[in-house]
């Protein structure tokens, strides 16, 4: 019961990595405030978690909605110990082919949301005198696939945001980023489905990891909960890869 009596906000908590983080927090005694635009799935995750979770419909790229949702969460559970900024979308394009709308969408959902949630959650952590912010970035903040210009930009900027928050709110508030490789989430599955044969990009993703598989969301959820725990009290300001060894091998060097 590592997280007993604590409360976590999880954005994008209705599916994928977010829902997995909610599951681990609740299992380990915490309350969870699930923020998401997907009402149906959000309610499902909250119901499964029982009394320890609430779902609040929130577009985390809109400041007024973020402010109101966090206040509602505090009304319910009394405090905020952790913020997990996980909401994200991926779109496929190079910069010359990216519309302004698409750029704004990816930046708003992935990056601006993390800024807005930190802006409105950190004051509650300051009241408690402690807290942890986890930004869910991507291994693509370090090495990048083709055709995902705005996504890579947003995920890389999250690492800068992480460092900035860590510096400005130390020593009592920690901030770290997690950088997953390919994880079996609805976002990634949607990406596969943009291909004529989804099995092809799926197999490419399997093959590019040293583990020869993609991750399950729960593996990243467990890592997020660990980073929030007191066991990780010396970890702040950094981005940690959880990526099945993606990108560590020089291509063609193993026969
Ligand atoms: C993630 C997503 C996935 C991708 C993985 C590894 O952030 O972009 O679609 O497979 O990075 O590149």
mmCIF file of C-alpha atoms and ligand atoms in Angstrom:
data_model
loop_
_atom_site.group_PDB
_atom_site.id
_atom_site.type_symbol
_atom_site.label_atom_id
_atom_site.label_comp_id
_atom_site.label_asym_id
_atom_site.label_seq_id
_atom_site.Cartn_x
_atom_site.Cartn_y
_atom_site.Cartn_z
ATOM 1 C CA UNK A 1 0.000 0.000 0.000
ATOM 2 C CA UNK A 2 2.717 2.361 -1.135
ATOM 3 C CA UNK A 3 0.292 5.161 -2.021
ATOM 4 C CA UNK A 4 -2.211 4.894 0.852
ATOM 5 C CA UNK A 5 -4.081 8.135 1.524
ATOM 6 C CA UNK A 6 -2.606 9.942 -1.475
ATOM 7 C CA UNK A 7 -4.398 11.357 -4.494
ATOM 8 C CA UNK A 8 -3.278 11.266 -8.120
ATOM 9 C CA UNK A 9 -4.599 13.196 -11.100
ATOM 10 C CA UNK A 10 -4.207 11.169 -14.286
ATOM 11 C CA UNK A 11 -4.913 12.857 -17.616
ATOM 12 C CA UNK A 12 -5.930 10.597 -20.455
ATOM 13 C CA UNK A 13 -6.834 8.203 -17.645
ATOM 14 C CA UNK A 14 -9.633 6.430 -19.477
ATOM 15 C CA UNK A 15 -7.401 4.290 -21.695
ATOM 16 C CA UNK A 16 -3.928 2.899 -22.306
ATOM 17 C CA UNK A 17 -1.066 4.009 -20.062
ATOM 18 C CA UNK A 18 -3.334 6.389 -18.113
ATOM 19 C CA UNK A 19 -5.884 3.713 -17.230
ATOM 20 C CA UNK A 20 -3.040 1.387 -16.222
ATOM 21 C CA UNK A 21 -1.565 4.045 -13.916
ATOM 22 C CA UNK A 22 -5.007 4.526 -12.318
ATOM 23 C CA UNK A 23 -5.222 0.760 -11.748
ATOM 24 C CA UNK A 24 -1.844 0.663 -9.968
ATOM 25 C CA UNK A 25 -2.482 3.775 -7.841
ATOM 26 C CA UNK A 26 -5.851 2.424 -6.681
ATOM 27 C CA UNK A 27 -4.409 -1.044 -5.992
ATOM 28 C CA UNK A 28 -1.734 0.594 -3.823
ATOM 29 C CA UNK A 29 -4.206 2.650 -1.796
ATOM 30 C CA UNK A 30 -4.383 6.005 -3.605
ATOM 31 C CA UNK A 31 -7.374 7.927 -4.882
ATOM 32 C CA UNK A 32 -7.434 8.750 -8.573
ATOM 33 C CA UNK A 33 -8.942 11.702 -10.403
ATOM 34 C CA UNK A 34 -9.373 10.662 -14.013
ATOM 35 C CA UNK A 35 -9.450 13.513 -16.524
ATOM 36 C CA UNK A 36 -10.357 12.643 -20.106
ATOM 37 C CA UNK A 37 -12.676 13.590 -22.954
ATOM 38 C CA UNK A 38 -13.823 9.972 -23.408
ATOM 39 C CA UNK A 39 -16.796 9.788 -21.030
ATOM 40 C CA UNK A 40 -17.769 6.194 -21.656
ATOM 41 C CA UNK A 41 -14.314 4.725 -21.057
ATOM 42 C CA UNK A 42 -13.605 7.201 -18.249
ATOM 43 C CA UNK A 43 -16.681 6.079 -16.322
ATOM 44 C CA UNK A 44 -15.755 2.430 -16.931
ATOM 45 C CA UNK A 45 -12.265 2.900 -15.422
ATOM 46 C CA UNK A 46 -13.689 4.836 -12.453
ATOM 47 C CA UNK A 47 -16.388 2.241 -11.791
ATOM 48 C CA UNK A 48 -13.851 -0.572 -11.858
ATOM 49 C CA UNK A 49 -11.733 1.339 -9.318
ATOM 50 C CA UNK A 50 -14.725 1.891 -6.994
ATOM 51 C CA UNK A 51 -14.837 4.563 -4.294
ATOM 52 C CA UNK A 52 -11.184 5.476 -4.756
ATOM 53 C CA UNK A 53 -11.671 7.077 -8.183
ATOM 54 C CA UNK A 54 -13.738 9.715 -9.916
ATOM 55 C CA UNK A 55 -14.009 10.533 -13.572
ATOM 56 C CA UNK A 56 -14.273 14.184 -14.571
ATOM 57 C CA UNK A 57 -14.861 14.989 -18.226
ATOM 58 C CA UNK A 58 -12.191 17.516 -19.156
ATOM 59 C CA UNK A 59 -10.473 18.755 -22.279
ATOM 60 C CA UNK A 60 -7.054 19.202 -20.698
ATOM 61 C CA UNK A 61 -5.977 21.632 -23.410
ATOM 62 C CA UNK A 62 -8.474 24.226 -22.111
ATOM 63 C CA UNK A 63 -7.381 26.200 -19.054
ATOM 64 C CA UNK A 64 -10.840 26.884 -17.627
ATOM 65 C CA UNK A 65 -11.776 23.199 -17.821
ATOM 66 C CA UNK A 66 -8.489 22.143 -16.206
ATOM 67 C CA UNK A 67 -8.840 24.627 -13.361
ATOM 68 C CA UNK A 68 -12.444 23.588 -12.653
ATOM 69 C CA UNK A 69 -11.746 19.847 -12.889
ATOM 70 C CA UNK A 70 -8.787 19.980 -10.504
ATOM 71 C CA UNK A 71 -10.829 22.042 -8.024
ATOM 72 C CA UNK A 72 -13.637 19.449 -8.258
ATOM 73 C CA UNK A 73 -11.141 16.666 -7.636
ATOM 74 C CA UNK A 74 -9.778 18.464 -4.574
ATOM 75 C CA UNK A 75 -13.339 18.950 -3.268
ATOM 76 C CA UNK A 76 -13.794 15.202 -3.455
ATOM 77 C CA UNK A 77 -10.455 13.916 -2.132
ATOM 78 C CA UNK A 78 -9.057 16.926 -0.262
ATOM 79 C CA UNK A 79 -5.569 17.114 -1.760
ATOM 80 C CA UNK A 80 -3.318 16.460 -4.760
ATOM 81 C CA UNK A 81 -0.132 14.454 -4.270
ATOM 82 C CA UNK A 82 0.650 13.446 -7.836
ATOM 83 C CA UNK A 83 -0.042 14.715 -11.324
ATOM 84 C CA UNK A 84 0.431 12.320 -14.225
ATOM 85 C CA UNK A 85 0.209 14.237 -17.506
ATOM 86 C CA UNK A 86 -0.441 11.404 -19.895
ATOM 87 C CA UNK A 87 -3.074 12.644 -22.373
ATOM 88 C CA UNK A 88 -1.730 12.361 -25.892
ATOM 89 C CA UNK A 89 -2.490 11.997 -29.568
ATOM 90 C CA UNK A 90 -0.293 11.017 -32.491
ATOM 91 C CA UNK A 91 -0.801 12.194 -36.062
ATOM 92 C CA UNK A 92 1.274 11.134 -39.047
ATOM 93 C CA UNK A 93 2.896 13.848 -41.163
ATOM 94 C CA UNK A 94 6.125 15.586 -42.059
ATOM 95 C CA UNK A 95 6.259 19.351 -41.454
ATOM 96 C CA UNK A 96 5.675 20.248 -45.118
ATOM 97 C CA UNK A 97 2.475 18.210 -44.995
ATOM 98 C CA UNK A 98 1.217 19.277 -41.579
ATOM 99 C CA UNK A 99 -1.737 21.636 -41.415
ATOM 100 C CA UNK A 100 -1.805 24.370 -38.817
ATOM 101 C CA UNK A 101 -4.851 22.685 -37.236
ATOM 102 C CA UNK A 102 -3.047 19.365 -36.914
ATOM 103 C CA UNK A 103 0.047 21.032 -35.424
ATOM 104 C CA UNK A 104 -2.110 22.892 -32.899
ATOM 105 C CA UNK A 105 -4.070 19.774 -31.978
ATOM 106 C CA UNK A 106 -0.946 17.725 -31.233
ATOM 107 C CA UNK A 107 0.745 20.562 -29.340
ATOM 108 C CA UNK A 108 -2.385 21.376 -27.353
ATOM 109 C CA UNK A 109 -3.276 17.849 -26.313
ATOM 110 C CA UNK A 110 0.268 16.615 -25.661
ATOM 111 C CA UNK A 111 2.161 19.664 -24.423
ATOM 112 C CA UNK A 112 -0.088 22.569 -23.486
ATOM 113 C CA UNK A 113 -2.172 20.192 -21.357
ATOM 114 C CA UNK A 114 0.908 19.245 -19.313
ATOM 115 C CA UNK A 115 1.659 22.937 -18.745
ATOM 116 C CA UNK A 116 -1.939 23.753 -17.775
ATOM 117 C CA UNK A 117 -2.334 20.803 -15.436
ATOM 118 C CA UNK A 118 0.998 21.564 -13.741
ATOM 119 C CA UNK A 119 0.010 25.216 -13.417
ATOM 120 C CA UNK A 120 -3.201 24.324 -11.605
ATOM 121 C CA UNK A 121 -2.101 21.227 -9.665
ATOM 122 C CA UNK A 122 1.229 22.468 -8.270
ATOM 123 C CA UNK A 123 -0.371 25.106 -5.976
ATOM 124 C CA UNK A 124 -2.220 22.252 -4.181
ATOM 125 C CA UNK A 125 1.073 20.354 -3.833
ATOM 126 C CA UNK A 126 2.692 23.481 -2.402
ATOM 127 C CA UNK A 127 -0.060 23.602 0.215
ATOM 128 C CA UNK A 128 0.861 20.055 1.228
ATOM 129 C CA UNK A 129 4.559 20.883 1.095
ATOM 130 C CA UNK A 130 5.256 17.982 -1.299
ATOM 131 C CA UNK A 131 4.244 16.442 -4.588
ATOM 132 C CA UNK A 132 5.320 14.695 -7.767
ATOM 133 C CA UNK A 133 4.649 15.529 -11.414
ATOM 134 C CA UNK A 134 5.159 12.810 -14.028
ATOM 135 C CA UNK A 135 5.046 13.837 -17.679
ATOM 136 C CA UNK A 136 4.475 10.989 -20.096
ATOM 137 C CA UNK A 137 6.806 11.789 -22.983
ATOM 138 C CA UNK A 138 8.173 9.209 -25.448
ATOM 139 C CA UNK A 139 11.402 7.528 -26.460
ATOM 140 C CA UNK A 140 10.855 9.723 -29.509
ATOM 141 C CA UNK A 141 12.112 12.632 -27.415
ATOM 142 C CA UNK A 142 15.565 11.029 -27.955
ATOM 143 C CA UNK A 143 15.351 9.128 -31.248
ATOM 144 C CA UNK A 144 12.634 9.652 -33.787
ATOM 145 C CA UNK A 145 10.583 7.792 -36.315
ATOM 146 C CA UNK A 146 9.782 9.398 -39.651
ATOM 147 C CA UNK A 147 6.514 11.132 -40.390
ATOM 148 C CA UNK A 148 5.604 12.319 -36.890
ATOM 149 C CA UNK A 149 7.016 15.878 -36.816
ATOM 150 C CA UNK A 150 4.523 17.579 -34.466
ATOM 151 C CA UNK A 151 4.356 14.556 -32.150
ATOM 152 C CA UNK A 152 8.144 14.329 -31.794
ATOM 153 C CA UNK A 153 8.318 18.073 -31.174
ATOM 154 C CA UNK A 154 5.664 17.941 -28.450
ATOM 155 C CA UNK A 155 7.247 14.944 -26.713
ATOM 156 C CA UNK A 156 10.708 16.520 -26.803
ATOM 157 C CA UNK A 157 9.368 19.777 -25.367
ATOM 158 C CA UNK A 158 7.818 17.807 -22.501
ATOM 159 C CA UNK A 159 11.327 16.915 -21.378
ATOM 160 C CA UNK A 160 12.175 20.646 -21.202
ATOM 161 C CA UNK A 161 8.976 21.337 -19.296
ATOM 162 C CA UNK A 162 9.916 18.541 -16.893
ATOM 163 C CA UNK A 163 13.352 20.024 -16.231
ATOM 164 C CA UNK A 164 11.897 23.469 -15.762
ATOM 165 C CA UNK A 165 9.288 22.340 -13.239
ATOM 166 C CA UNK A 166 11.890 20.264 -11.377
ATOM 167 C CA UNK A 167 14.187 23.294 -11.056
ATOM 168 C CA UNK A 168 11.509 25.821 -10.121
ATOM 169 C CA UNK A 169 9.639 23.775 -7.494
ATOM 170 C CA UNK A 170 12.515 21.901 -5.823
ATOM 171 C CA UNK A 171 13.181 20.681 -3.234
ATOM 172 C CA UNK A 172 9.671 19.701 -2.172
ATOM 173 C CA UNK A 173 8.110 18.957 -5.522
ATOM 174 C CA UNK A 174 9.745 16.500 -7.903
ATOM 175 C CA UNK A 175 9.140 16.323 -11.634
ATOM 176 C CA UNK A 176 10.218 13.521 -13.973
ATOM 177 C CA UNK A 177 9.374 12.359 -17.489
ATOM 178 C CA UNK A 178 8.845 8.800 -18.676
ATOM 179 C CA UNK A 179 9.789 7.932 -22.238
ATOM 180 C CA UNK A 180 8.105 4.727 -23.368
ATOM 181 C CA UNK A 181 8.834 2.795 -26.536
ATOM 182 C CA UNK A 182 5.885 1.251 -28.368
ATOM 183 C CA UNK A 183 3.078 0.371 -25.955
ATOM 184 C CA UNK A 184 -0.056 -1.559 -26.844
ATOM 185 C CA UNK A 185 -2.517 1.307 -26.389
ATOM 186 C CA UNK A 186 -5.539 2.526 -28.377
ATOM 187 C CA UNK A 187 -3.396 5.452 -29.613
ATOM 188 C CA UNK A 188 -0.752 3.115 -31.042
ATOM 189 C CA UNK A 189 -3.355 0.656 -32.402
ATOM 190 C CA UNK A 190 -5.071 3.580 -34.159
ATOM 191 C CA UNK A 191 -1.693 4.382 -35.705
ATOM 192 C CA UNK A 192 -1.313 0.807 -36.994
ATOM 193 C CA UNK A 193 -4.783 1.010 -38.511
ATOM 194 C CA UNK A 194 -3.763 3.964 -40.698
ATOM 195 C CA UNK A 195 -1.766 1.396 -42.688
ATOM 196 C CA UNK A 196 -3.380 -0.768 -45.410
ATOM 197 C CA UNK A 197 -2.164 -3.797 -43.440
ATOM 198 C CA UNK A 198 -1.945 -2.980 -39.682
ATOM 199 C CA UNK A 199 0.051 -6.173 -39.120
ATOM 200 C CA UNK A 200 3.023 -4.650 -41.012
ATOM 201 C CA UNK A 201 3.676 -1.622 -38.709
ATOM 202 C CA UNK A 202 2.853 -3.813 -35.692
ATOM 203 C CA UNK A 203 5.568 -6.317 -36.698
ATOM 204 C CA UNK A 204 8.021 -3.474 -37.412
ATOM 205 C CA UNK A 205 7.448 -2.169 -33.887
ATOM 206 C CA UNK A 206 7.916 -5.641 -32.393
ATOM 207 C CA UNK A 207 11.183 -6.070 -34.326
ATOM 208 C CA UNK A 208 12.696 -2.682 -33.465
ATOM 209 C CA UNK A 209 12.756 -3.423 -29.706
ATOM 210 C CA UNK A 210 15.512 -5.662 -28.306
ATOM 211 C CA UNK A 211 12.746 -7.404 -26.344
ATOM 212 C CA UNK A 212 11.072 -8.435 -29.637
ATOM 213 C CA UNK A 213 7.688 -7.345 -28.344
ATOM 214 C CA UNK A 214 5.865 -4.127 -27.582
ATOM 215 C CA UNK A 215 5.039 -3.162 -23.996
ATOM 216 C CA UNK A 216 1.797 -3.630 -22.122
ATOM 217 C CA UNK A 217 0.352 -0.429 -20.596
ATOM 218 C CA UNK A 218 0.572 -1.895 -17.092
ATOM 219 C CA UNK A 219 4.393 -2.066 -17.346
ATOM 220 C CA UNK A 220 4.482 1.714 -17.801
ATOM 221 C CA UNK A 221 1.733 2.225 -15.185
ATOM 222 C CA UNK A 222 3.854 0.392 -12.597
ATOM 223 C CA UNK A 223 6.878 2.547 -13.465
ATOM 224 C CA UNK A 224 4.850 5.765 -13.139
ATOM 225 C CA UNK A 225 3.574 4.705 -9.713
ATOM 226 C CA UNK A 226 7.132 3.847 -8.649
ATOM 227 C CA UNK A 227 8.373 7.287 -9.760
ATOM 228 C CA UNK A 228 5.658 8.902 -7.635
ATOM 229 C CA UNK A 229 6.523 6.792 -4.586
ATOM 230 C CA UNK A 230 8.927 7.735 -1.809
ATOM 231 C CA UNK A 231 11.232 5.000 -3.122
ATOM 232 C CA UNK A 232 12.038 7.364 -6.000
ATOM 233 C CA UNK A 233 12.622 10.376 -3.725
ATOM 234 C CA UNK A 234 16.081 11.066 -5.224
ATOM 235 C CA UNK A 235 14.776 11.154 -8.790
ATOM 236 C CA UNK A 236 13.914 14.516 -10.294
ATOM 237 C CA UNK A 237 14.490 16.593 -13.408
ATOM 238 C CA UNK A 238 15.262 13.612 -15.638
ATOM 239 C CA UNK A 239 13.577 11.706 -18.432
ATOM 240 C CA UNK A 240 13.623 7.925 -17.977
ATOM 241 C CA UNK A 241 13.323 5.578 -20.900
ATOM 242 C CA UNK A 242 11.201 2.449 -20.630
ATOM 243 C CA UNK A 243 11.637 1.202 -24.148
ATOM 244 C CA UNK A 244 12.631 -2.454 -24.439
ATOM 245 C CA UNK A 245 16.106 -1.438 -25.592
ATOM 246 C CA UNK A 246 14.810 0.481 -28.615
ATOM 247 C CA UNK A 247 17.623 2.328 -30.355
ATOM 248 C CA UNK A 248 20.559 1.031 -28.304
ATOM 249 C CA UNK A 249 21.833 -1.277 -31.058
ATOM 250 C CA UNK A 250 23.776 -0.010 -34.056
ATOM 251 C CA UNK A 251 21.695 -1.278 -37.015
ATOM 252 C CA UNK A 252 23.398 -4.108 -38.895
ATOM 253 C CA UNK A 253 25.986 -4.744 -36.163
ATOM 254 C CA UNK A 254 24.578 -8.083 -34.996
ATOM 255 C CA UNK A 255 24.835 -11.066 -37.304
HETATM 256 C C1 LIG B 1 5.597 6.205 -29.073
HETATM 257 C C2 LIG B 1 4.577 6.248 -30.170
HETATM 258 C C3 LIG B 1 4.521 4.937 -30.879
HETATM 259 C C4 LIG B 1 5.907 4.515 -31.325
HETATM 260 C C5 LIG B 1 6.869 4.598 -30.164
HETATM 261 C C6 LIG B 1 8.302 4.249 -30.530
HETATM 262 O O1 LIG B 1 5.636 7.432 -28.425
HETATM 263 O O2 LIG B 1 4.935 7.259 -31.077
HETATM 264 O O3 LIG B 1 3.647 5.019 -31.991
HETATM 265 O O4 LIG B 1 5.869 3.208 -31.828
HETATM 266 O O5 LIG B 1 6.845 5.884 -29.618
HETATM 267 O O6 LIG B 1 8.773 5.005 -31.591
#
